[in-house]
JSON list of C-alpha atoms in Angstrom, two decimals:
[
{"chain": "A", "resi": 208, "resn": "UNK", "atom": "CA", "xyz": [-22.18, 86.08, 22.40]},
{"chain": "A", "resi": 209, "resn": "UNK", "atom": "CA", "xyz": [-21.67, 88.67, 25.05]},
{"chain": "A", "resi": 210, "resn": "UNK", "atom": "CA", "xyz": [-21.88, 92.44, 24.64]},
{"chain": "A", "resi": 211, "resn": "UNK", "atom": "CA", "xyz": [-18.13, 93.01, 24.54]},
{"chain": "A", "resi": 212, "resn": "UNK", "atom": "CA", "xyz": [-17.29, 90.80, 21.53]},
{"chain": "A", "resi": 213, "resn": "UNK", "atom": "CA", "xyz": [-20.29, 92.14, 19.58]},
{"chain": "A", "resi": 214, "resn": "UNK", "atom": "CA", "xyz": [-19.21, 95.69, 20.37]},
{"chain": "A", "resi": 215, "resn": "UNK", "atom": "CA", "xyz": [-15.63, 95.02, 19.28]},
{"chain": "A", "resi": 216, "resn": "UNK", "atom": "CA", "xyz": [-16.85, 93.57, 15.97]},
{"chain": "A", "resi": 217, "resn": "UNK", "atom": "CA", "xyz": [-18.81, 96.77, 15.38]},
{"chain": "A", "resi": 218, "resn": "UNK", "atom": "CA", "xyz": [-15.86, 99.00, 16.24]},
{"chain": "A", "resi": 219, "resn": "UNK", "atom": "CA", "xyz": [-13.50, 97.07, 13.98]},
{"chain": "A", "resi": 220, "resn": "UNK", "atom": "CA", "xyz": [-16.08, 97.13, 11.22]},
{"chain": "A", "resi": 221, "resn": "UNK", "atom": "CA", "xyz": [-16.48, 100.91, 11.51]},
{"chain": "A", "resi": 222, "resn": "UNK", "atom": "CA", "xyz": [-12.72, 101.23, 11.11]},
{"chain": "A", "resi": 223, "resn": "UNK", "atom": "CA", "xyz": [-12.68, 98.93, 8.06]},
{"chain": "A", "resi": 224, "resn": "UNK", "atom": "CA", "xyz": [-15.57, 100.71, 6.32]},
{"chain": "A", "resi": 225, "resn": "UNK", "atom": "CA", "xyz": [-13.98, 104.11, 7.00]},
{"chain": "A", "resi": 226, "resn": "UNK", "atom": "CA", "xyz": [-10.68, 102.96, 5.52]},
{"chain": "A", "resi": 227, "resn": "UNK", "atom": "CA", "xyz": [-12.55, 101.52, 2.53]},
{"chain": "A", "resi": 228, "resn": "UNK", "atom": "CA", "xyz": [-14.28, 104.85, 1.95]},
{"chain": "A", "resi": 229, "resn": "UNK", "atom": "CA", "xyz": [-11.00, 106.73, 2.04]},
{"chain": "A", "resi": 230, "resn": "UNK", "atom": "CA", "xyz": [-9.46, 104.13, -0.27]},
{"chain": "A", "resi": 231, "resn": "UNK", "atom": "CA", "xyz": [-12.32, 104.56, -2.76]},
{"chain": "A", "resi": 232, "resn": "UNK", "atom": "CA", "xyz": [-12.29, 108.33, -2.57]},
{"chain": "A", "resi": 233, "resn": "UNK", "atom": "CA", "xyz": [-8.68, 108.62, -3.76]},
{"chain": "A", "resi": 234, "resn": "UNK", "atom": "CA", "xyz": [-9.28, 107.14, -7.24]},
{"chain": "A", "resi": 235, "resn": "UNK", "atom": "CA", "xyz": [-12.59, 109.00, -7.48]},
{"chain": "A", "resi": 236, "resn": "UNK", "atom": "CA", "xyz": [-10.87, 112.34, -6.81]},
{"chain": "A", "resi": 237, "resn": "UNK", "atom": "CA", "xyz": [-8.22, 111.52, -9.41]},
{"chain": "A", "resi": 238, "resn": "UNK", "atom": "CA", "xyz": [-10.92, 110.75, -11.97]},
{"chain": "A", "resi": 239, "resn": "UNK", "atom": "CA", "xyz": [-12.81, 113.92, -11.10]},
{"chain": "A", "resi": 240, "resn": "UNK", "atom": "CA", "xyz": [-9.63, 115.96, -11.55]},
{"chain": "A", "resi": 241, "resn": "UNK", "atom": "CA", "xyz": [-9.16, 114.45, -15.02]},
{"chain": "A", "resi": 242, "resn": "UNK", "atom": "CA", "xyz": [-12.76, 115.24, -15.92]},
{"chain": "A", "resi": 243, "resn": "UNK", "atom": "CA", "xyz": [-12.39, 118.77, -14.58]},
{"chain": "A", "resi": 244, "resn": "UNK", "atom": "CA", "xyz": [-9.39, 119.48, -16.80]},
{"chain": "A", "resi": 245, "resn": "UNK", "atom": "CA", "xyz": [-11.00, 118.20, -20.00]},
{"chain": "A", "resi": 246, "resn": "UNK", "atom": "CA", "xyz": [-11.74, 120.83, -22.59]},
{"chain": "A", "resi": 247, "resn": "UNK", "atom": "CA", "xyz": [-15.52, 120.40, -22.50]},
{"chain": "A", "resi": 248, "resn": "UNK", "atom": "CA", "xyz": [-18.51, 122.64, -22.22]},
{"chain": "A", "resi": 249, "resn": "UNK", "atom": "CA", "xyz": [-18.88, 123.80, -18.62]},
{"chain": "A", "resi": 250, "resn": "UNK", "atom": "CA", "xyz": [-22.38, 122.29, -18.23]},
{"chain": "A", "resi": 251, "resn": "UNK", "atom": "CA", "xyz": [-21.26, 118.91, -19.60]},
{"chain": "A", "resi": 252, "resn": "UNK", "atom": "CA", "xyz": [-18.21, 118.91, -17.33]},
{"chain": "A", "resi": 253, "resn": "UNK", "atom": "CA", "xyz": [-20.47, 119.68, -14.33]},
{"chain": "A", "resi": 254, "resn": "UNK", "atom": "CA", "xyz": [-22.81, 116.80, -15.22]},
{"chain": "A", "resi": 255, "resn": "UNK", "atom": "CA", "xyz": [-19.88, 114.39, -15.62]},
{"chain": "A", "resi": 256, "resn": "UNK", "atom": "CA", "xyz": [-18.26, 115.41, -12.32]},
{"chain": "A", "resi": 257, "resn": "UNK", "atom": "CA", "xyz": [-21.46, 115.34, -10.27]},
{"chain": "A", "resi": 258, "resn": "UNK", "atom": "CA", "xyz": [-22.67, 112.15, -11.95]},
{"chain": "A", "resi": 259, "resn": "UNK", "atom": "CA", "xyz": [-19.37, 110.36, -11.34]},
{"chain": "A", "resi": 260, "resn": "UNK", "atom": "CA", "xyz": [-19.28, 111.41, -7.70]},
{"chain": "A", "resi": 261, "resn": "UNK", "atom": "CA", "xyz": [-22.91, 110.40, -7.16]},
{"chain": "A", "resi": 262, "resn": "UNK", "atom": "CA", "xyz": [-22.59, 106.96, -8.74]},
{"chain": "A", "resi": 263, "resn": "UNK", "atom": "CA", "xyz": [-19.32, 106.22, -6.94]},
{"chain": "A", "resi": 264, "resn": "UNK", "atom": "CA", "xyz": [-20.61, 107.22, -3.51]},
{"chain": "A", "resi": 265, "resn": "UNK", "atom": "CA", "xyz": [-23.93, 105.43, -4.05]},
{"chain": "A", "resi": 266, "resn": "UNK", "atom": "CA", "xyz": [-22.04, 102.25, -4.90]},
{"chain": "A", "resi": 267, "resn": "UNK", "atom": "CA", "xyz": [-19.95, 102.67, -1.75]},
{"chain": "A", "resi": 268, "resn": "UNK", "atom": "CA", "xyz": [-23.03, 103.13, 0.46]},
{"chain": "A", "resi": 269, "resn": "UNK", "atom": "CA", "xyz": [-24.62, 100.03, -1.10]},
{"chain": "A", "resi": 270, "resn": "UNK", "atom": "CA", "xyz": [-21.50, 97.95, -0.46]},
{"chain": "A", "resi": 271, "resn": "UNK", "atom": "CA", "xyz": [-21.18, 99.25, 3.10]},
{"chain": "A", "resi": 272, "resn": "UNK", "atom": "CA", "xyz": [-24.85, 98.50, 3.81]},
{"chain": "A", "resi": 273, "resn": "UNK", "atom": "CA", "xyz": [-24.41, 94.98, 2.44]},
{"chain": "A", "resi": 274, "resn": "UNK", "atom": "CA", "xyz": [-21.33, 94.44, 4.58]},
{"chain": "A", "resi": 275, "resn": "UNK", "atom": "CA", "xyz": [-23.14, 95.64, 7.70]},
{"chain": "A", "resi": 276, "resn": "UNK", "atom": "CA", "xyz": [-26.14, 93.44, 6.84]},
{"chain": "A", "resi": 277, "resn": "UNK", "atom": "CA", "xyz": [-23.84, 90.44, 6.57]},
{"chain": "A", "resi": 278, "resn": "UNK", "atom": "CA", "xyz": [-22.29, 91.28, 9.94]},
{"chain": "A", "resi": 279, "resn": "UNK", "atom": "CA", "xyz": [-25.76, 91.54, 11.52]},
{"chain": "A", "resi": 280, "resn": "UNK", "atom": "CA", "xyz": [-26.56, 88.09, 10.16]},
{"chain": "A", "resi": 281, "resn": "UNK", "atom": "CA", "xyz": [-23.27, 86.60, 11.35]},
{"chain": "A", "resi": 282, "resn": "UNK", "atom": "CA", "xyz": [-23.76, 87.99, 14.86]},
{"chain": "A", "resi": 283, "resn": "UNK", "atom": "CA", "xyz": [-27.32, 86.73, 15.00]},
{"chain": "A", "resi": 284, "resn": "UNK", "atom": "CA", "xyz": [-28.78, 90.21, 15.41]},
{"chain": "A", "resi": 285, "resn": "UNK", "atom": "CA", "xyz": [-31.02, 89.63, 12.37]},
{"chain": "A", "resi": 286, "resn": "UNK", "atom": "CA", "xyz": [-32.62, 86.47, 11.08]},
{"chain": "A", "resi": 287, "resn": "UNK", "atom": "CA", "xyz": [-32.87, 87.04, 7.33]},
{"chain": "A", "resi": 288, "resn": "UNK", "atom": "CA", "xyz": [-31.00, 88.92, 4.61]},
{"chain": "A", "resi": 289, "resn": "UNK", "atom": "CA", "xyz": [-33.85, 91.21, 3.56]},
{"chain": "A", "resi": 290, "resn": "UNK", "atom": "CA", "xyz": [-34.60, 92.65, 6.99]},
{"chain": "A", "resi": 291, "resn": "UNK", "atom": "CA", "xyz": [-30.88, 92.87, 7.74]},
{"chain": "A", "resi": 292, "resn": "UNK", "atom": "CA", "xyz": [-30.24, 94.85, 4.54]},
{"chain": "A", "resi": 293, "resn": "UNK", "atom": "CA", "xyz": [-33.20, 97.17, 5.15]},
{"chain": "A", "resi": 294, "resn": "UNK", "atom": "CA", "xyz": [-32.08, 97.78, 8.72]},
{"chain": "A", "resi": 295, "resn": "UNK", "atom": "CA", "xyz": [-28.50, 98.55, 7.70]},
{"chain": "A", "resi": 296, "resn": "UNK", "atom": "CA", "xyz": [-29.63, 100.93, 4.93]},
{"chain": "A", "resi": 297, "resn": "UNK", "atom": "CA", "xyz": [-31.91, 102.70, 7.41]},
{"chain": "A", "resi": 298, "resn": "UNK", "atom": "CA", "xyz": [-29.11, 102.94, 9.95]},
{"chain": "A", "resi": 299, "resn": "UNK", "atom": "CA", "xyz": [-26.62, 104.31, 7.42]},
{"chain": "A", "resi": 300, "resn": "UNK", "atom": "CA", "xyz": [-29.08, 106.91, 6.12]},
{"chain": "A", "resi": 301, "resn": "UNK", "atom": "CA", "xyz": [-30.12, 107.98, 9.65]},
{"chain": "A", "resi": 302, "resn": "UNK", "atom": "CA", "xyz": [-33.55, 106.38, 9.39]}
]
């Protein structure tokens, strides 16, 4: 493949992953609002809100890294799944 098609795949993929993040954040915010309004001890509410946000965003980063790893494999930029996944996780987390 040439540079231009590879670059366009990357740009389209950035758009798709950004839209997926926004799409996942909406239900997470709704859930956090419900947890925030529960009549619970303040410390327990804090743990539930922070824990929910952390687990949700960690799952998103894992899915995004897996999707990027798959794209690297499809484009031939990487040769195996393990190195592709490690590279995409490093790239997402700024090395």
